[in-house]
Tab-separated table of C-alpha atoms and ligand atoms in Angstrom:
chain	number	residue	atom	x	y	z
A	388	GLN	CA	89.643	19.012	50.272
A	389	THR	CA	87.261	18.424	47.381
A	390	ALA	CA	86.538	14.963	48.732
A	391	LEU	CA	85.527	16.479	52.024
A	392	GLU	CA	83.197	18.882	50.239
A	393	ALA	CA	81.712	16.042	48.305
A	394	SER	CA	81.052	13.971	51.397
A	395	ARG	CA	79.034	16.828	52.834
A	396	MET	CA	76.764	17.209	49.826
A	397	ARG	CA	74.290	14.499	50.667
A	398	THR	CA	71.282	16.068	49.019
A	399	THR	CA	72.147	15.943	45.335
A	400	PRO	CA	73.803	12.673	44.373
A	401	LYS	CA	74.637	13.821	40.872
A	402	VAL	CA	76.558	16.878	42.025
A	403	MET	CA	78.140	14.773	44.736
A	404	ARG	CA	79.394	12.251	42.200
A	405	GLU	CA	80.855	15.032	40.065
A	406	LYS	CA	82.656	16.398	43.095
A	407	TYR	CA	84.013	12.950	43.936
A	408	PHE	CA	85.225	12.575	40.391
A	409	SER	CA	87.153	15.836	40.392
A	410	ALA	CA	88.539	14.948	43.829
A	411	GLY	CA	89.670	11.627	42.420
A	412	SER	CA	91.377	13.369	39.529
A	413	GLN	CA	93.176	15.648	41.965
A	414	PHE	CA	94.343	12.655	44.011
A	415	VAL	CA	95.700	11.101	40.830
A	416	GLU	CA	97.655	14.275	40.177
A	417	CYS	CA	99.233	14.190	43.618
A	418	GLY	CA	99.941	10.488	43.213
A	419	ASP	CA	97.624	9.189	45.949
A	420	LEU	CA	96.056	6.439	43.904
A	421	HIS	CA	94.392	4.705	46.829
A	422	ARG	CA	92.387	7.786	47.745
A	423	ALA	CA	91.786	8.444	44.053
A	424	ALA	CA	90.343	4.960	43.702
A	425	MET	CA	88.003	5.491	46.664
A	426	CYS	CA	86.805	8.767	45.163
A	427	PHE	CA	86.221	7.266	41.732
A	428	GLN	CA	84.321	4.470	43.380
A	429	ASN	CA	82.077	6.969	45.147
A	430	ALA	CA	81.697	8.835	41.874
A	431	HIS	CA	80.458	5.552	40.372
A	432	ASP	CA	83.260	5.704	37.826
A	433	PHE	CA	84.149	2.077	38.363
A	434	LEU	CA	86.568	1.734	35.492
A	435	PHE	CA	88.803	4.526	36.784
A	436	ALA	CA	88.528	3.099	40.279
A	437	ALA	CA	89.538	-0.318	38.979
A	438	ILE	CA	92.533	1.056	37.101
A	439	ALA	CA	93.665	3.000	40.154
A	440	PHE	CA	93.333	-0.049	42.413
A	441	GLU	CA	95.206	-2.186	39.921
A	442	LYS	CA	98.031	0.345	39.658
A	443	ILE	CA	98.671	0.143	43.403
A	444	GLY	CA	98.473	-3.646	43.330
A	445	LYS	CA	95.112	-3.994	45.074
A	446	LEU	CA	93.993	-6.584	42.594
A	447	GLU	CA	91.048	-8.058	44.455
A	448	GLU	CA	89.528	-4.582	44.892
A	449	ALA	CA	90.377	-3.773	41.276
A	450	SER	CA	88.575	-6.900	40.150
A	451	GLY	CA	85.430	-5.895	42.043
A	452	GLN	CA	85.441	-2.513	40.327
A	453	TYR	CA	86.054	-4.081	36.920
A	454	VAL	CA	83.013	-6.277	37.445
A	455	ARG	CA	80.922	-3.219	38.260
A	456	ALA	CA	82.310	-1.602	35.119
A	457	GLN	CA	81.213	-4.715	33.171
A	458	GLU	CA	84.824	-5.522	32.285
A	459	ALA	CA	84.808	-9.232	32.997
A	460	ASN	CA	88.093	-9.998	31.264
A	461	ASP	CA	90.047	-7.478	33.313
A	462	ALA	CA	88.289	-8.562	36.486
A	463	SER	CA	89.208	-12.162	35.812
A	464	ARG	CA	92.782	-11.270	34.900
A	465	CYS	CA	93.277	-9.489	38.243
A	466	LEU	CA	91.898	-12.430	40.224
A	467	GLU	CA	94.020	-14.890	38.289
A	468	GLU	CA	97.134	-12.865	38.989
A	469	ILE	CA	96.680	-13.325	42.738
A	470	GLY	CA	95.897	-17.015	42.325
A	471	MET	CA	92.144	-16.734	42.821
A	472	PHE	CA	91.346	-18.997	39.909
A	473	GLY	CA	87.976	-20.126	41.197
A	474	ARG	CA	86.615	-16.616	41.172
A	475	ALA	CA	88.477	-15.759	37.969
A	476	VAL	CA	86.610	-18.544	36.194
A	477	ARG	CA	83.302	-17.655	37.792
A	478	VAL	CA	83.443	-14.031	36.660
A	479	LEU	CA	83.931	-15.152	33.068
A	480	VAL	CA	81.109	-17.663	33.351
A	481	ASP	CA	78.784	-15.038	34.841
A	482	PHE	CA	79.436	-12.885	31.804
A	483	GLU	CA	78.990	-15.906	29.504
A	484	PHE	CA	82.590	-15.831	28.265
A	485	PHE	CA	82.733	-19.604	28.358
A	486	ASP	CA	85.659	-20.063	26.004
A	487	ARG	CA	87.815	-17.709	28.040
A	488	ALA	CA	86.693	-19.467	31.196
A	489	ILE	CA	87.910	-22.761	29.748
A	490	ASP	CA	91.255	-21.157	28.900
A	491	CYS	CA	91.513	-19.865	32.453
A	492	LEU	CA	90.720	-23.330	33.776
A	493	HIS	CA	93.471	-24.770	31.598
A	494	ARG	CA	95.976	-22.251	32.924
A	495	TYR	CA	95.105	-23.305	36.465
A	496	GLU	CA	95.639	-26.960	35.657
A	497	ILE	CA	98.922	-26.305	33.891
A	498	LYS	CA	100.164	-24.203	36.774
A	499	VAL	CA	99.361	-26.820	39.403
A	500	GLN	CA	100.770	-29.599	37.267
A	501	LYS	CA	103.987	-27.715	36.672
A	502	LEU	CA	104.482	-27.142	40.388
A	503	LYS	CA	103.904	-30.810	41.088
A	504	GLN	CA	106.318	-31.864	38.360
A	505	GLU	CA	108.959	-29.615	39.800
A	506	GLY	CA	108.378	-31.239	43.160
A	507	ARG	CA	107.250	-28.011	44.743
A	508	ALA	CA	104.342	-27.569	47.123
A	509	VAL	CA	101.190	-26.114	45.637
A	510	PRO	CA	100.559	-22.790	47.435
A	511	ALA	CA	97.568	-22.654	49.737
A	512	VAL	CA	96.008	-19.867	47.714
A	513	LEU	CA	95.850	-22.121	44.653
A	514	ILE	CA	94.373	-25.003	46.615
A	515	GLU	CA	91.813	-22.816	48.348
A	516	ASN	CA	90.875	-21.120	45.111
A	517	LYS	CA	90.540	-24.195	42.989
A	518	PRO	CA	87.848	-23.668	40.360
A	519	SER	CA	84.544	-25.174	41.418
A	520	ASN	CA	83.439	-28.568	40.120
A	521	VAL	CA	80.392	-26.838	38.706
A	522	HIS	CA	82.821	-25.186	36.328
A	523	SER	CA	84.428	-28.351	35.060
A	524	GLU	CA	85.766	-28.241	31.552
A	525	ALA	CA	83.036	-30.512	30.234
A	526	ASN	CA	80.356	-28.390	31.836
A	527	LEU	CA	81.819	-25.201	30.374
A	528	CYS	CA	82.066	-26.757	26.926
A	529	TYR	CA	78.396	-27.662	27.056
A	530	ARG	CA	77.409	-24.225	28.266
A	531	SER	CA	79.518	-22.602	25.603
A	532	ALA	CA	78.064	-24.768	22.857
A	533	ASN	CA	74.521	-24.197	24.090
A	534	PHE	CA	75.188	-20.472	24.305
A	535	TYR	CA	76.157	-20.306	20.627
A	536	TYR	CA	73.451	-22.750	19.615
A	537	SER	CA	70.702	-20.708	21.245
A	538	ARG	CA	71.949	-17.648	19.371
A	539	GLY	CA	71.909	-19.476	16.070
A	540	ASN	CA	75.679	-19.514	15.670
A	541	MET	CA	75.998	-23.149	14.669
A	542	ASP	CA	79.629	-23.111	13.535
A	543	LYS	CA	80.735	-21.717	16.872
A	544	ALA	CA	78.510	-24.192	18.719
A	545	ILE	CA	80.137	-27.116	16.916
A	546	GLU	CA	83.584	-25.652	17.506
A	547	ALA	CA	82.810	-25.262	21.204
A	548	ILE	CA	81.549	-28.790	21.731
A	549	GLN	CA	84.609	-30.168	19.992
A	550	ARG	CA	86.685	-28.838	22.855
A	551	LEU	CA	85.171	-31.640	24.941
A	552	LYS	CA	87.725	-34.337	25.626
A	553	ASN	CA	85.220	-37.186	25.478
A	554	THR	CA	84.181	-37.778	21.878
A	555	ASP	CA	81.138	-39.818	22.915
A	556	ASP	CA	79.816	-36.739	24.676
A	557	GLN	CA	80.573	-34.634	21.616
A	558	VAL	CA	78.625	-37.023	19.445
A	559	LEU	CA	75.738	-37.097	21.887
A	560	PHE	CA	75.443	-33.318	21.883
A	561	LEU	CA	75.755	-33.026	18.110
A	562	GLN	CA	73.155	-35.715	17.629
A	563	GLU	CA	70.801	-34.086	20.085
A	564	LYS	CA	71.054	-30.787	18.238
A	565	GLY	CA	70.620	-32.449	14.867
A	566	PHE	CA	74.214	-32.110	13.601
A	567	TYR	CA	74.196	-35.688	12.390
A	568	GLU	CA	76.802	-35.339	9.695
A	569	LYS	CA	79.270	-33.663	12.009
A	570	ALA	CA	78.691	-36.362	14.611
A	571	ALA	CA	79.208	-39.043	11.975
A	572	GLU	CA	82.453	-37.396	10.925
A	573	ILE	CA	83.773	-37.578	14.484
A	574	LEU	CA	82.695	-41.196	14.879
A	575	ARG	CA	84.385	-42.044	11.628
A	576	LYS	CA	87.645	-40.474	12.730
A	577	GLU	CA	87.380	-42.538	15.899
A	578	GLY	CA	87.065	-45.668	13.792
A	579	LYS	CA	83.450	-46.193	14.827
A	580	ILE	CA	82.396	-46.782	11.250
A	581	GLU	CA	79.230	-48.680	11.975
A	582	GLN	CA	77.873	-46.035	14.312
A	583	ALA	CA	78.801	-43.321	11.833
A	584	ALA	CA	76.977	-45.109	9.044
A	585	GLN	CA	73.927	-45.566	11.243
A	586	LEU	CA	73.801	-41.864	12.012
A	587	LEU	CA	74.089	-40.905	8.360
A	588	LEU	CA	71.358	-43.359	7.592
A	589	ARG	CA	69.073	-41.850	10.173
A	590	CYS	CA	69.518	-38.323	8.902
A	591	GLY	CA	68.656	-39.340	5.364
A	592	GLU	CA	72.205	-39.325	3.966
A	593	THR	CA	71.719	-42.891	2.848
A	594	ASP	CA	74.265	-42.863	0.034
A	595	LYS	CA	76.923	-41.418	2.312
A	596	ALA	CA	76.030	-44.031	4.902
A	597	LEU	CA	76.598	-46.796	2.384
A	598	GLU	CA	79.893	-45.318	1.303
A	599	CYS	CA	80.923	-45.113	4.953
A	600	ALA	CA	79.831	-48.636	5.885
A	601	LYS	CA	81.756	-50.110	2.987
A	602	HIS	CA	84.996	-49.087	4.689
A	603	GLY	CA	85.433	-52.111	6.824
A	604	PRO	CA	83.938	-55.413	7.789
A	605	HIS	CA	80.415	-54.221	8.388
A	606	LYS	CA	78.429	-56.496	6.154
A	607	PRO	CA	75.158	-56.509	8.120
A	608	MET	CA	75.204	-52.718	8.007
A	609	VAL	CA	75.937	-52.672	4.279
A	610	ALA	CA	73.109	-55.098	3.614
A	611	PHE	CA	70.733	-53.113	5.774
A	612	ILE	CA	71.587	-49.860	4.000
A	613	HIS	CA	70.924	-51.506	0.647
A	614	LEU	CA	67.516	-52.503	1.983
A	615	CYS	CA	66.898	-48.936	3.115
A	616	LEU	CA	67.926	-47.578	-0.263
A	617	SER	CA	65.672	-50.029	-2.022
A	618	ARG	CA	62.747	-48.977	0.169
A	619	ARG	CA	63.556	-45.330	-0.298
A	620	TYR	CA	63.404	-45.567	-4.073
A	621	GLU	CA	60.242	-47.569	-3.701
A	622	SER	CA	58.469	-44.847	-1.764
A	623	ASP	CA	60.103	-41.683	-3.077
A	624	GLU	CA	60.811	-41.999	-6.723
A	625	HIS	CA	59.301	-45.245	-7.916
A	626	ASN	CA	62.622	-45.902	-9.538
A	627	LEU	CA	62.191	-49.584	-10.274
A	628	GLU	CA	65.735	-50.219	-11.450
A	629	LYS	CA	67.197	-48.826	-8.250
A	630	VAL	CA	64.687	-50.653	-6.074
A	631	LYS	CA	65.745	-53.888	-7.733
A	632	PHE	CA	69.454	-53.118	-7.738
A	633	HIS	CA	69.614	-52.452	-4.009
A	634	ALA	CA	67.287	-55.298	-3.060
A	635	GLU	CA	69.491	-57.678	-5.041
A	636	ARG	CA	72.612	-56.364	-3.349
A	637	ALA	CA	70.993	-56.741	0.056
A	638	LEU	CA	69.886	-60.261	-0.770
A	639	MET	CA	73.411	-61.175	-1.835
A	640	VAL	CA	74.975	-60.042	1.419
A	641	TYR	CA	72.213	-61.479	3.599
A	642	THR	CA	72.581	-64.817	1.843
A	643	GLU	CA	76.283	-64.751	2.536
A	644	LEU	CA	75.541	-63.931	6.166
A	645	GLU	CA	72.834	-66.610	6.387
A	646	ASP	CA	70.493	-63.988	7.776
A	647	TYR	CA	67.053	-65.301	6.869
A	648	ASN	CA	65.112	-62.367	8.181
A	649	GLY	CA	67.185	-60.070	5.981
A	650	GLN	CA	66.861	-62.369	3.005
A	651	ALA	CA	63.114	-62.453	3.466
A	652	GLN	CA	62.892	-58.669	3.431
A	653	ALA	CA	65.005	-58.417	0.293
A	654	LYS	CA	63.033	-61.151	-1.450
A	655	LEU	CA	59.767	-59.493	-0.535
A	656	LEU	CA	60.931	-56.222	-2.093
A	657	LEU	CA	62.148	-57.978	-5.211
A	658	GLY	CA	59.035	-60.096	-5.546
A	659	LYS	CA	56.762	-57.131	-5.011
A	660	HIS	CA	58.341	-55.023	-7.722
A	661	THR	CA	58.984	-57.738	-10.277
A	662	LYS	CA	55.585	-59.301	-9.575
A	663	ASN	CA	57.356	-62.572	-8.952
A	664	GLU	CA	55.055	-64.881	-7.046
A	665	LYS	CA	57.788	-67.429	-6.364
A	666	GLN	CA	60.008	-64.811	-4.798
A	667	ILE	CA	57.216	-63.651	-2.484
A	668	LYS	CA	56.488	-67.202	-1.432
A	669	ALA	CA	60.181	-67.706	-0.701
A	670	ALA	CA	60.162	-64.553	1.417
A	671	CYS	CA	57.123	-65.843	3.250
A	672	ARG	CA	58.866	-69.139	3.968
A	673	ASP	CA	61.932	-67.365	5.280
A	674	PHE	CA	59.859	-65.194	7.587
A	675	ARG	CA	58.154	-68.308	8.903
A	676	ASN	CA	61.396	-70.191	9.420
A	677	VAL	CA	63.329	-67.594	11.383
A	678	LYS	CA	63.407	-68.031	15.123
A	679	PRO	CA	61.132	-66.676	16.430
A	680	PRO	CA	58.919	-66.598	13.320
A	681	ASN	CA	58.335	-63.130	11.959
A	682	GLU	CA	54.556	-63.201	11.580
A	683	ALA	CA	54.299	-59.530	10.694
A	684	GLY	CA	56.632	-60.159	7.764
A	685	GLU	CA	54.650	-63.202	6.775
A	686	LEU	CA	51.415	-61.256	6.746
A	687	GLU	CA	53.014	-58.503	4.672
A	688	CYS	CA	53.971	-61.164	2.123
A	689	TYR	CA	50.347	-62.285	1.920
A	690	ILE	CA	49.165	-58.722	1.508
A	691	VAL	CA	51.634	-58.145	-1.315
A	692	HIS	CA	50.780	-61.496	-2.832
A	693	ALA	CA	47.060	-60.785	-2.799
A	694	THR	CA	47.609	-57.447	-4.543
A	695	ILE	CA	49.820	-58.750	-7.349
A	696	MET	CA	47.656	-61.787	-8.061
A	697	LYS	CA	45.124	-61.060	-10.740
A	698	GLY	CA	41.939	-62.066	-9.005
A	699	LEU	CA	41.346	-65.073	-6.808
A	700	LYS	CA	39.633	-67.959	-8.509
A	701	THR	CA	39.681	-71.185	-6.584
A	702	LEU	CA	38.557	-72.395	-3.216
A	703	LYS	CA	42.234	-72.901	-2.422
A	704	ASP	CA	42.843	-69.172	-2.954
A	705	TYR	CA	40.071	-68.357	-0.527
A	706	TYR	CA	41.350	-70.828	2.013
A	707	GLN	CA	44.584	-68.854	1.931
A	708	ILE	CA	42.693	-65.596	2.377
A	709	VAL	CA	40.943	-66.971	5.444
A	710	ARG	CA	44.284	-68.173	6.807
A	711	ASN	CA	45.628	-64.656	6.283
A	712	ILE	CA	42.692	-63.250	8.207
A	713	ALA	CA	43.351	-65.654	11.062
A	714	LEU	CA	47.034	-64.696	11.078
A	715	GLY	CA	46.209	-60.996	11.036
A	716	LEU	CA	43.833	-61.441	13.938
A	717	ARG	CA	46.435	-63.400	15.902
A	718	ILE	CA	48.926	-60.585	15.445
A	719	LEU	CA	46.308	-58.056	16.471
A	720	ASP	CA	45.506	-60.094	19.559
A	721	VAL	CA	49.151	-59.959	20.596
A	722	LEU	CA	49.528	-56.272	19.765
A	723	SER	CA	46.422	-55.232	21.647
A	724	ASN	CA	47.310	-57.325	24.672
A	725	PRO	CA	49.225	-55.150	27.111
A	726	ASN	CA	50.350	-58.199	29.074
A	727	ILE	CA	54.078	-58.147	29.744
A	728	GLU	CA	54.585	-61.711	28.511
A	729	TYR	CA	53.746	-60.510	25.008
A	730	SER	CA	56.361	-57.778	24.972
A	731	ASP	CA	58.928	-59.829	23.032
A	732	ARG	CA	56.474	-60.309	20.229
A	733	HIS	CA	55.373	-56.691	20.402
A	734	GLN	CA	58.986	-55.825	19.859
A	735	LEU	CA	59.251	-58.236	16.957
A	736	TYR	CA	56.121	-57.023	15.176
A	737	LEU	CA	56.906	-53.370	15.712
A	738	SER	CA	60.467	-53.846	14.520
A	739	PHE	CA	59.193	-55.129	11.202
A	740	TYR	CA	57.892	-51.612	10.652
A	741	GLY	CA	61.110	-50.070	11.927
A	742	LEU	CA	59.607	-49.116	15.268
A	743	GLU	CA	61.900	-49.604	18.237
A	744	LEU	CA	60.038	-50.349	21.429
A	745	ASP	CA	61.262	-48.850	24.680
A	746	LEU	CA	59.503	-50.863	27.363
A	747	VAL	CA	60.550	-48.618	30.211
A	748	ARG	CA	59.057	-45.478	28.719
A	749	ASP	CA	56.355	-47.390	26.883
A	750	GLN	CA	57.334	-45.499	23.773
A	751	VAL	CA	58.380	-46.367	20.290
A	752	THR	CA	61.074	-44.635	18.304
A	753	TRP	CA	61.030	-44.407	14.578
A	754	TYR	CA	63.629	-43.107	12.140
A	755	PRO	CA	61.644	-42.289	9.008
A	756	HIS	CA	64.708	-42.074	6.756
A	757	GLN	CA	66.069	-45.354	7.937
A	758	TYR	CA	62.801	-47.164	7.723
A	759	PRO	CA	60.374	-45.667	5.264
A	760	LEU	CA	58.266	-48.817	5.272
A	761	CYS	CA	55.594	-47.413	7.515
A	762	ASN	CA	55.441	-43.815	6.280
A	763	HIS	CA	51.921	-44.298	5.043
A	764	ILE	CA	50.835	-45.788	8.361
A	765	MET	CA	52.541	-43.516	10.833
A	766	GLU	CA	53.356	-40.246	9.219
A	767	THR	CA	51.478	-37.147	10.222
A	768	LYS	CA	52.086	-33.602	9.049
A	769	GLU	CA	54.194	-32.796	12.104
A	770	MET	CA	56.493	-35.710	11.379
A	771	LYS	CA	57.234	-34.672	7.813
A	772	GLY	CA	60.953	-34.364	7.201
A	773	LYS	CA	61.947	-35.338	10.722
A	774	HIS	CA	64.907	-37.615	11.361
A	775	PHE	CA	63.528	-39.012	14.531
A	776	VAL	CA	60.025	-39.561	15.840
A	777	SER	CA	58.926	-40.646	19.282
A	778	LEU	CA	55.440	-42.013	19.794
A	779	ASP	CA	53.748	-43.591	22.743
A	780	ARG	CA	53.167	-47.256	22.205
A	781	VAL	CA	49.390	-47.012	22.159
A	782	THR	CA	49.483	-44.580	19.228
A	783	ALA	CA	51.877	-46.736	17.228
A	784	VAL	CA	49.977	-49.928	17.912
A	785	GLY	CA	46.730	-48.128	17.096
A	786	ALA	CA	48.068	-47.205	13.663
A	787	LEU	CA	49.061	-50.812	12.987
A	788	GLU	CA	45.681	-52.011	14.207
A	789	ARG	CA	43.890	-49.750	11.776
A	790	LEU	CA	46.105	-51.010	8.971
A	791	TYR	CA	45.469	-54.655	9.802
A	792	LEU	CA	41.773	-54.262	10.465
A	793	SER	CA	41.102	-52.496	7.189
A	794	GLN	CA	42.927	-55.274	5.335
A	795	ILE	CA	41.101	-57.970	7.297
A	796	LYS	CA	37.783	-56.317	6.584
A	797	ILE	CA	38.439	-56.267	2.845
A	798	TRP	CA	39.484	-59.906	2.875
A	799	ALA	CA	36.604	-61.032	5.059
A	800	GLN	CA	33.970	-59.357	2.897
A	801	MET	CA	35.535	-60.698	-0.261
A	802	ALA	CA	35.750	-64.230	1.101
A	803	LYS	CA	32.250	-64.142	2.538
A	804	VAL	CA	30.623	-63.098	-0.713
A	805	TRP	CA	32.586	-65.591	-2.774
A	806	LEU	CA	32.112	-68.499	-0.374
A	807	GLU	CA	28.381	-67.913	-0.113
A	808	GLU	CA	28.001	-67.968	-3.849
A	809	TYR	CA	30.252	-70.993	-4.209
A	810	THR	CA	28.577	-72.951	-1.436
A	811	LEU	CA	25.135	-72.202	-2.791
A	812	SER	CA	25.942	-73.529	-6.232
A	813	HIS	CA	27.576	-76.642	-4.799
A	814	LEU	CA	24.853	-77.679	-2.373
A	815	LEU	CA	21.935	-79.841	-3.352
A	816	CYS	CA	18.552	-78.208	-3.161
A	817	ILE	CA	16.486	-79.774	-0.366
A	818	ARG	CA	13.254	-79.616	-2.369
A	819	TYR	CA	15.021	-81.270	-5.315
A	820	GLN	CA	16.346	-83.988	-2.995
A	821	GLU	CA	12.829	-84.631	-1.713
A	822	GLY	CA	11.627	-84.970	-5.285
A	823	GLN	CA	9.577	-81.786	-5.190
A	824	LEU	CA	9.375	-79.176	-7.869
A	825	CYS	CA	11.432	-76.071	-7.163
A	826	SER	CA	11.120	-72.467	-8.302
A	827	ALA	CA	13.170	-71.232	-11.247
A	828	ASP	CA	15.120	-68.659	-9.235
A	829	CYS	CA	16.400	-71.206	-6.682
A	830	ARG	CA	20.192	-71.081	-6.738
A	831	TYR	CA	20.906	-74.476	-5.171
A	832	MET	CA	22.050	-77.379	-7.313
A	833	HIS	CA	19.327	-79.345	-9.049
A	834	ARG	CA	21.289	-82.439	-10.071
A	835	PRO	CA	22.966	-85.250	-8.146
A	836	TYR	CA	26.683	-85.057	-7.296
A	837	GLU	CA	28.660	-86.602	-10.123
A	838	SER	CA	31.643	-87.588	-7.980
A	839	THR	CA	32.900	-87.717	-4.417
A	840	GLN	CA	35.227	-84.886	-5.397
A	841	GLU	CA	32.288	-82.692	-6.185
A	842	ARG	CA	30.671	-83.541	-2.888
A	843	ASN	CA	33.945	-82.899	-1.079
A	844	ALA	CA	34.249	-79.498	-2.729
A	845	ALA	CA	30.898	-78.567	-1.240
A	846	LEU	CA	32.052	-79.817	2.136
A	847	ASP	CA	35.340	-77.920	1.835
A	848	SER	CA	33.604	-74.681	1.043
A	849	LEU	CA	31.425	-75.087	4.111
A	850	VAL	CA	34.443	-75.851	6.279
A	851	CYS	CA	36.176	-72.796	4.874
A	852	SER	CA	33.142	-70.677	5.732
A	853	VAL	CA	33.193	-72.037	9.255
A	854	TYR	CA	36.892	-71.275	9.504
A	855	LEU	CA	36.196	-67.722	8.381
A	856	ASP	CA	33.343	-67.200	10.834
A	857	TYR	CA	35.253	-68.829	13.646
A	858	SER	CA	38.370	-66.756	13.013
A	859	MET	CA	36.453	-63.525	12.757
A	860	GLN	CA	34.325	-64.173	15.783
A	861	THR	CA	37.021	-65.394	18.163
A	862	GLY	CA	39.492	-62.830	16.831
A	863	MET	CA	37.101	-59.953	17.356
A	864	GLU	CA	36.084	-61.226	20.769
A	865	LYS	CA	39.710	-61.332	21.849
A	866	LEU	CA	40.274	-57.816	20.577
A	867	ASP	CA	37.242	-56.607	22.458
A	868	LYS	CA	38.349	-58.379	25.586
A	869	ASN	CA	41.794	-56.860	25.298
A	870	LYS	CA	40.215	-53.471	25.079
A	871	HIS	CA	37.684	-54.161	27.824
A	872	LYS	CA	34.860	-53.333	25.536
A	873	LYS	CA	31.634	-55.184	25.012
A	874	SER	CA	31.289	-57.319	21.940
A	875	ASP	CA	29.233	-55.614	19.288
A	876	SER	CA	29.623	-58.173	16.530
A	877	ASP	CA	26.410	-59.218	14.889
A	878	GLU	CA	26.237	-62.929	15.596
A	879	SER	CA	23.482	-63.671	13.134
A	880	SER	CA	25.732	-62.706	10.249
A	881	TRP	CA	28.133	-65.537	11.083
A	882	ASN	CA	25.963	-68.603	10.774
A	883	ALA	CA	28.181	-70.897	8.710
A	884	VAL	CA	28.407	-73.370	11.574
A	885	GLU	CA	24.683	-74.028	11.264
A	886	LYS	CA	25.021	-74.529	7.543
A	887	LEU	CA	27.842	-77.024	8.018
A	888	LEU	CA	25.781	-78.976	10.513
A	889	ASP	CA	22.870	-78.996	8.073
A	890	PHE	CA	25.124	-80.410	5.402
A	891	VAL	CA	26.803	-83.108	7.460
A	892	LEU	CA	23.651	-84.102	9.338
A	893	PRO	CA	20.735	-83.462	6.985
B	1129	ZN	ZN1	15.854	-75.564	-5.469
């Protein structure tokens, strides 16, 4: 009766809903739950409607009402009871109850498996209502983990991702979100010691990485971590004893492994910090002898050597400087040449600075903790403290170019000034040769050569000057060409060739 009244009151929805509600209550009292449910539904009291539907076993209808009442768990429970697992999972997913959705998925799998084991046919309702592939367990684990992660609940996020069956996927997710230590822990449990150590290394837990790598036959990794530790103390704390200790350890293992590139790096570190010229030269030799030769390493040796030597004195020293310039320019030529045939050497040079080249994306990746060697070259404010940096190749190469060019410039100026002075004082004055009187401020030599050696020294210095000019000029031209820019070098400032010709053919 009340329901009838309610249905007639179309004008005021609020009053109508109240009427429906009291009608529903009356139906409950007389035990007609189906009608009661309909009334509650019209009264927008979805929870009561759901309960009423459930009581009379209309579970699908009950589920719909539970959803409208925002009771996802009850809605899902009803659907599951009548075998509609697909929808049961979806309701939970829609309400972001991912963990419960996974549980529901498991119950479906267990149920089907049990039937199969017992040799019974799987009912059509279960087959038709199989949870969608979109709601695979892996997918739900990811969504669950991301859900917690985006809300800042890291413990729950880690817990959720660990429900994934595939540990590689777990590690990938953890790594992506920066949970390096957790990822390393999983890898370690899986026996993937080397990968675990690498991860720890990359997130700056270098000591833990070493401890981890020592568990097992991972000598290259152990040696590499010692190198990293040595470099870290070099750049962070200037703790000389530790720099030396770890470099020595690295050298020991690399020697055992007959890894010359590794040995060279360790020797360079040792030589640099003990100011041991012999050690640096040995490093240089090793870099040159590896296949293919590591020219970037070689150049670094020369740079270190030039800084620890107390002043350059002889023509031989300056010959070396000019050779360094030529080497630097050769490396720059390769680096600035985008030609694909140079990509192997790009990779080699960049890897000396810990930069991994990805040819497909034309990007380089750098792990500052693992490879602090190029902090001063690469690091910008945004990179500070990061475990992982991605740069496009042009930026990375540009930074190396600036480094090399500034060094080359210093060397070239130094050599030019010295060679000019040296050449001047070793060349005979033309006026003097012709028997004329010369002014007092003339800086050429006013006496005959006393030996062939003395004459040869003059010749050598001229040749060295030519070598310098030639290297600079061709090197710069190549760089310009690589960059499709016009040459702007001042040719008149490189006139040693003329001087040499004057000397040989007076
Ligand atoms: Zn003179």
